[in-house]
GROMACS .gro file of C-alpha atoms in nm:
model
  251
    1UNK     CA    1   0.000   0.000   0.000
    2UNK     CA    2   0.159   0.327  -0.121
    3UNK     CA    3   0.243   0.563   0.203
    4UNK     CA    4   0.077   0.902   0.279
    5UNK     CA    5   0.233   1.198   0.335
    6UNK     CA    6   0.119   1.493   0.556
    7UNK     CA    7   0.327   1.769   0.658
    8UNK     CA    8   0.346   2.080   0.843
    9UNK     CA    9   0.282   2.212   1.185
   10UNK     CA   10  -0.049   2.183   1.220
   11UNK     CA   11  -0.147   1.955   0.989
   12UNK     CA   12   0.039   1.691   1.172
   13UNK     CA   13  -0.037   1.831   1.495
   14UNK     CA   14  -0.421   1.785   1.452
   15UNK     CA   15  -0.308   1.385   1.250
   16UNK     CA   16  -0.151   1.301   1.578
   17UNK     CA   17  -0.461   1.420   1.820
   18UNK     CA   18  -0.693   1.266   1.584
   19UNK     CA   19  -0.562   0.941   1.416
   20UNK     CA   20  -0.254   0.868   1.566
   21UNK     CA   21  -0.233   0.479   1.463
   22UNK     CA   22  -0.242   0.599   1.109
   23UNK     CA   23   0.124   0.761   1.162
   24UNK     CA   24   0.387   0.474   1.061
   25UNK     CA   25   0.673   0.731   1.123
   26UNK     CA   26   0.769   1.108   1.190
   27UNK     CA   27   1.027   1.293   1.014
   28UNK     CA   28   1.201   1.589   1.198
   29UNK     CA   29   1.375   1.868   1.150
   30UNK     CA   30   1.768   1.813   1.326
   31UNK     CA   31   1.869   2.140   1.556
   32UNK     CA   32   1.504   2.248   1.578
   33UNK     CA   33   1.375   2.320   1.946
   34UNK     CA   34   1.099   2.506   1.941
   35UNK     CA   35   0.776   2.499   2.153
   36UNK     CA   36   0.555   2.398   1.864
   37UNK     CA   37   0.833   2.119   1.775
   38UNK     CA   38   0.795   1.970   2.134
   39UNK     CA   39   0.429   1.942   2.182
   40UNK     CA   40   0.422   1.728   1.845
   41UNK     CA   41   0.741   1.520   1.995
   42UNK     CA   42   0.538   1.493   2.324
   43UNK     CA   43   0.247   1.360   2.093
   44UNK     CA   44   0.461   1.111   1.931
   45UNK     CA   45   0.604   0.976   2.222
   46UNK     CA   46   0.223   0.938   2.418
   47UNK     CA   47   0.161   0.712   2.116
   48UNK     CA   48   0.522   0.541   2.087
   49UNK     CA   49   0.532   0.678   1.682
   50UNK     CA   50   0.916   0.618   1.605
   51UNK     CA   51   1.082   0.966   1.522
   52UNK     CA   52   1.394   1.048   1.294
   53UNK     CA   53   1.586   1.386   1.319
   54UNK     CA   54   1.727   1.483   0.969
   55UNK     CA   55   1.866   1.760   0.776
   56UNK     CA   56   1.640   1.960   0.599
   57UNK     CA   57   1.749   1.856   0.266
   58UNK     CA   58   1.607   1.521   0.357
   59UNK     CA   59   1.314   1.705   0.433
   60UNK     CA   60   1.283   1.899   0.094
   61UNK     CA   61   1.374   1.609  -0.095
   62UNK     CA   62   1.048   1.368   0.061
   63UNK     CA   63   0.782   1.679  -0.013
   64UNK     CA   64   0.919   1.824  -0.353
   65UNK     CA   65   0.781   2.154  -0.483
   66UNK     CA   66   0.474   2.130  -0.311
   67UNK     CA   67   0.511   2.307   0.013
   68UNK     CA   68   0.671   2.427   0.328
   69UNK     CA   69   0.725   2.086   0.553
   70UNK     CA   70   0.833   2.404   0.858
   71UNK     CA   71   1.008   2.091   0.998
   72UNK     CA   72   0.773   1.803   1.035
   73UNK     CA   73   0.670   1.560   0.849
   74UNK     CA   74   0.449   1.286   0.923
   75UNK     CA   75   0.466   0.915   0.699
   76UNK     CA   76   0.126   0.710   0.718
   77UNK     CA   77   0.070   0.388   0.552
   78UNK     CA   78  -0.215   0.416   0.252
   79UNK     CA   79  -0.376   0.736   0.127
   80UNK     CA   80  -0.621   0.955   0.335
   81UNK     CA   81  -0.955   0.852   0.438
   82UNK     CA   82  -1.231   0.985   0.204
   83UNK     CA   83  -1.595   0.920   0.274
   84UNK     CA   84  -1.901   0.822   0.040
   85UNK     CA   85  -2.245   0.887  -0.052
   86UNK     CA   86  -2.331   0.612   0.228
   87UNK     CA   87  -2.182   0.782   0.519
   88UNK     CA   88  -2.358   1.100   0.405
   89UNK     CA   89  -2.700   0.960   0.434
   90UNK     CA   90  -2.594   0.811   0.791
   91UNK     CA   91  -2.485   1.171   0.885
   92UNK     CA   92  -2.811   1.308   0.795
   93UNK     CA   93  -2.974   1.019   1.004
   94UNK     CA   94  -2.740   1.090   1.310
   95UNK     CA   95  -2.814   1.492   1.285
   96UNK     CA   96  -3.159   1.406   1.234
   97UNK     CA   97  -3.230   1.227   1.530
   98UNK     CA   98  -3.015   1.494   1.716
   99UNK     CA   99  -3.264   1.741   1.581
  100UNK     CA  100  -2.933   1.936   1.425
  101UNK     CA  101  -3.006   2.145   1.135
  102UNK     CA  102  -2.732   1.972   0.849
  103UNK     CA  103  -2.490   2.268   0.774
  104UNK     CA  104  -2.279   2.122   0.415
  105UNK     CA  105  -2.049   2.277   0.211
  106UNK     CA  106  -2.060   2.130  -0.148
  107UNK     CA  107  -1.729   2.256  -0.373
  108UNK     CA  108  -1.836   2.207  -0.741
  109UNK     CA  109  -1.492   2.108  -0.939
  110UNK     CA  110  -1.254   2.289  -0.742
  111UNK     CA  111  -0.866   2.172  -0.854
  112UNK     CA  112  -0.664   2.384  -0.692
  113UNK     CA  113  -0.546   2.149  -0.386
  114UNK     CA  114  -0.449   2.489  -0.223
  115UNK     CA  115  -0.779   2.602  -0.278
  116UNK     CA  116  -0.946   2.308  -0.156
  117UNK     CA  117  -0.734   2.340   0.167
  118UNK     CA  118  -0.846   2.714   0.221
  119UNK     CA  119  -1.221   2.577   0.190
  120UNK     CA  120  -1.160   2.303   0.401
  121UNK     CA  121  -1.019   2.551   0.725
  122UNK     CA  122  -1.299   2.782   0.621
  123UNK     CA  123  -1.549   2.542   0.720
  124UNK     CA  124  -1.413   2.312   0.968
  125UNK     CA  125  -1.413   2.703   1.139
  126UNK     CA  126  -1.760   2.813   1.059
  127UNK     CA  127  -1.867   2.429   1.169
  128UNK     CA  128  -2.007   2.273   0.889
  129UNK     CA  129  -2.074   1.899   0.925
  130UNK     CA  130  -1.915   1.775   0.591
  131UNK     CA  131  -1.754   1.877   0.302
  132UNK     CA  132  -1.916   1.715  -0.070
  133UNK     CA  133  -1.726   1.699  -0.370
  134UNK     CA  134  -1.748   1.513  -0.723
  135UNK     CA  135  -1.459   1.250  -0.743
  136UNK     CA  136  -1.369   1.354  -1.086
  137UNK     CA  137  -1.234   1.652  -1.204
  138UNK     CA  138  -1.163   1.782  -0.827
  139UNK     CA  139  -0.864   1.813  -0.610
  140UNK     CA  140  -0.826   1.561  -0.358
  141UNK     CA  141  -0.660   1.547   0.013
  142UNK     CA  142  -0.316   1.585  -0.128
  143UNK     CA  143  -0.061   1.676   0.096
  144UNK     CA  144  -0.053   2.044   0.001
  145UNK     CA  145  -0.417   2.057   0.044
  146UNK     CA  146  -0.409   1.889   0.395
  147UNK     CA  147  -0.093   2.161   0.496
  148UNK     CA  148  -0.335   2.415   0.366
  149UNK     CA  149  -0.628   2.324   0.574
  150UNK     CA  150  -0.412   2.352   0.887
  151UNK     CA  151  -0.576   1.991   1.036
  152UNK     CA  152  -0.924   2.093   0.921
  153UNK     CA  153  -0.861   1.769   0.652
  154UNK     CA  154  -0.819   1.552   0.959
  155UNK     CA  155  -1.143   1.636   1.147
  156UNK     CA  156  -1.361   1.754   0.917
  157UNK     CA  157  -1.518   1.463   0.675
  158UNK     CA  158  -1.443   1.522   0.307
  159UNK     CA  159  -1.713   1.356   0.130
  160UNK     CA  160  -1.638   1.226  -0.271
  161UNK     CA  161  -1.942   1.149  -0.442
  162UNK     CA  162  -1.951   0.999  -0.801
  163UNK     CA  163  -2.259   1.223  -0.970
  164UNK     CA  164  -2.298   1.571  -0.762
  165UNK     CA  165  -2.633   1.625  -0.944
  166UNK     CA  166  -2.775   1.307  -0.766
  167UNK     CA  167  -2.627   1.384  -0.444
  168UNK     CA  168  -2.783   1.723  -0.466
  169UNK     CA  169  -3.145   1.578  -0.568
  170UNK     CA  170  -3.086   1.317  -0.253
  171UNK     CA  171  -3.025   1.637  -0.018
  172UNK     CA  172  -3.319   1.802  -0.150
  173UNK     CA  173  -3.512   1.455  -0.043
  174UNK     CA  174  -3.383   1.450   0.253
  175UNK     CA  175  -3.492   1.820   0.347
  176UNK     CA  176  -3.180   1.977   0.265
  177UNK     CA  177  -3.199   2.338   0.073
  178UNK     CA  178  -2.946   2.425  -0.191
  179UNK     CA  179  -2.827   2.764  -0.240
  180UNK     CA  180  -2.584   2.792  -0.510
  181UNK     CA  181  -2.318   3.093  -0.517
  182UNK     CA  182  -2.362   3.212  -0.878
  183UNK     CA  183  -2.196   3.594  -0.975
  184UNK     CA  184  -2.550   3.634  -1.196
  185UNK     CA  185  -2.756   3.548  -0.909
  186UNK     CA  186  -3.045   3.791  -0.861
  187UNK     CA  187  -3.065   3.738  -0.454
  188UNK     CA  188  -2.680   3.831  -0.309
  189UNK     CA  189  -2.608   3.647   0.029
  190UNK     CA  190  -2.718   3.901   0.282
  191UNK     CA  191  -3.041   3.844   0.170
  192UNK     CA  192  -3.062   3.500   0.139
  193UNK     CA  193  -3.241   3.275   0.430
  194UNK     CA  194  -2.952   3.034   0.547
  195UNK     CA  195  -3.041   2.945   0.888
  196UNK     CA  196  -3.206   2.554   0.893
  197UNK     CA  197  -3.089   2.265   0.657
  198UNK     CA  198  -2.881   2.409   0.426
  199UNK     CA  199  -2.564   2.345   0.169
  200UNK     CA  200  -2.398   2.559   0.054
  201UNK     CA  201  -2.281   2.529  -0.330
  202UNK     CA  202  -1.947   2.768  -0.445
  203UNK     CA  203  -1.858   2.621  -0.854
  204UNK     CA  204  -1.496   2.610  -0.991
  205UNK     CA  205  -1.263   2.819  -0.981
  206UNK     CA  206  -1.306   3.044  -1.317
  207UNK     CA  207  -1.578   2.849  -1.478
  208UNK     CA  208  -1.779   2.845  -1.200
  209UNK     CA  209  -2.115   2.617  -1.136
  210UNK     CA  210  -2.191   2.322  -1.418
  211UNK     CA  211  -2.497   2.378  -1.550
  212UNK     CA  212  -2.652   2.025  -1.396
  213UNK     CA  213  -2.506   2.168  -1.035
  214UNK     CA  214  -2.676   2.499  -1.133
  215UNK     CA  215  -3.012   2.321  -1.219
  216UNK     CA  216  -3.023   2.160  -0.847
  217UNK     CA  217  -2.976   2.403  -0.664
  218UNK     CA  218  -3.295   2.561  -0.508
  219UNK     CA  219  -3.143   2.908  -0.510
  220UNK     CA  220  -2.903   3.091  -0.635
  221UNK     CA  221  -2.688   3.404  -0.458
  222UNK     CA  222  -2.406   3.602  -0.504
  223UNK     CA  223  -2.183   3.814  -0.329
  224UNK     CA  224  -2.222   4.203  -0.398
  225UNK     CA  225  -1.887   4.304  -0.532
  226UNK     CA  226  -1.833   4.687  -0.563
  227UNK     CA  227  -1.485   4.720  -0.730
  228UNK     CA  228  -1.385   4.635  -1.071
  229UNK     CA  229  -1.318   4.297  -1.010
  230UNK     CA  230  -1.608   4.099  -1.108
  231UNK     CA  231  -1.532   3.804  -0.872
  232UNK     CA  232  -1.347   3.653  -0.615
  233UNK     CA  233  -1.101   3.361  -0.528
  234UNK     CA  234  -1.354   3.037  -0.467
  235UNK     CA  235  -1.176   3.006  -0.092
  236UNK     CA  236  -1.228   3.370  -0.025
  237UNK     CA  237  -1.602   3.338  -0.157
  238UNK     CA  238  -1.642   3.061   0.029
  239UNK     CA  239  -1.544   3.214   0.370
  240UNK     CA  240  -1.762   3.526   0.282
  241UNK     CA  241  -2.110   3.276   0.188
  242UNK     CA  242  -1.983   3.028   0.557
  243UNK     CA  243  -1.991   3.283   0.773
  244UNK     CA  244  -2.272   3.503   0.692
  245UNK     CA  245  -2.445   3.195   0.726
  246UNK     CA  246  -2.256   3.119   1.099
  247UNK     CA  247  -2.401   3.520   1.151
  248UNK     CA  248  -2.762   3.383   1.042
  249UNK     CA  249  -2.746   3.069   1.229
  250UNK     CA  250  -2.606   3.216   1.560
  251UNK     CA  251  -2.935   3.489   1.582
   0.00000   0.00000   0.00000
């Protein structure tokens, strides 16, 4: 089974609190003593993970171009969990019978794995249950998103669905609204009623929502923009959409 990577301070911080067993070994920056350093070292050593001090060539040379390790970095064996269309219906039974409203994010094509991190920390922060994306022409967990996210990838489930259209329709049947972040929308966000069962739909970055997303959602908004530039980075937009709808939610 090919081995994981997941680097960074946080990122492995919040691995260690969270799944532990998954971490096979840690990789460590040699000389560095800082505070942030020792609490994942006192981690590590609660769980008896075997550690390795290196130079930080080693370090470069085991993540490549795609990111700042800052010193730590954690080997698991296989790739990250995902989740499925099944655990998503068995969330919506658990919240129901909690009588907790279902608060989703759904990320419509999004590539950018830094991107997809930013969303991910957006809502583990705003407390969404779940994240939903297609399992095609998306980014996944990759290391760079997971550093991104800042350990929102390890306690927040990221949901991969194989046709977003049906998922959509399901949530719908299951008493789920849809509002859909579109820059034509007629409603913008501040007016828009997202307290309740709601998910929250932001498209790609560029092209933005696929017509067959577009068609399921049961509303669309936008965000007013008053400069020149017509719209905004999908993580950005995201944040904006989560946490008017934390502002709704909390009144």
């Amino acid at each position: 089974m090919a081995e994981q990577l997941v680097y960074g301070l946080h990122a492995v911080q919040a691995l260690l609190k969270s799944s532990p067993q998954q971490v096979q070994e840690l990789l460590l920056l040699r000389g560095r003593k800082d505070q942030r350093l020792q609490k994942i070292i006192s981690q590590a050593e609660k769980n008896d993970i075997p550690m390795r001090f290196v130079d930080r060539r080693a370090l470069d040379d085991r993540v490549g171009d795609e990111g700042n390790h800052q010193g730590v970095l954690a080997v698991c064996a296989g790739k990250t969990k995902v989740y499925d269309e099944r655990f998503l219906q068995e969330l919506l039974q658990q919240l129901d019978a909690k009588s907790e409203a279902p608060f989703l994010l759904v990320l419509d094509g999004v590539t950018d794995p830094h991107n997809l991190g930013a969303c991910l920390r957006s809502a583990e922060a705003a407390g969404v249950h779940a994240v939903i994306a297609p399992k095609d022409k998306s980014a996944g967990l990759t290391p760079t998103a997971r550093k991104v996210a800042c350990g929102a990838a390890e306690v927040l489930p990221f949901v991969t669905v194989t046709n977003l259209a049906r998922t959509l329709q399901q949530l719908q049947q299951a008493g789920v609204w849809i509002f859909g972040a579109a820059g034509e929308a007629e409603q913008d966000v501040y007016q828009s009623q997202l307290t309740g069962a709601i998910a929250l739909v932001m498209g790609a970055e560029g092209s933005g929502l696929r017509r067959l997303t577009r068609e399921n959602c049961d509303h669309l908004i936008k965000i007013p923009m008053a400069g020149e530039v017509s719209s905004l980075n999908v993580s950005v937009a995201t944040g904006v959409c989560l946490f008017e709808a934390v502002r709704q939610r909390a009144q």
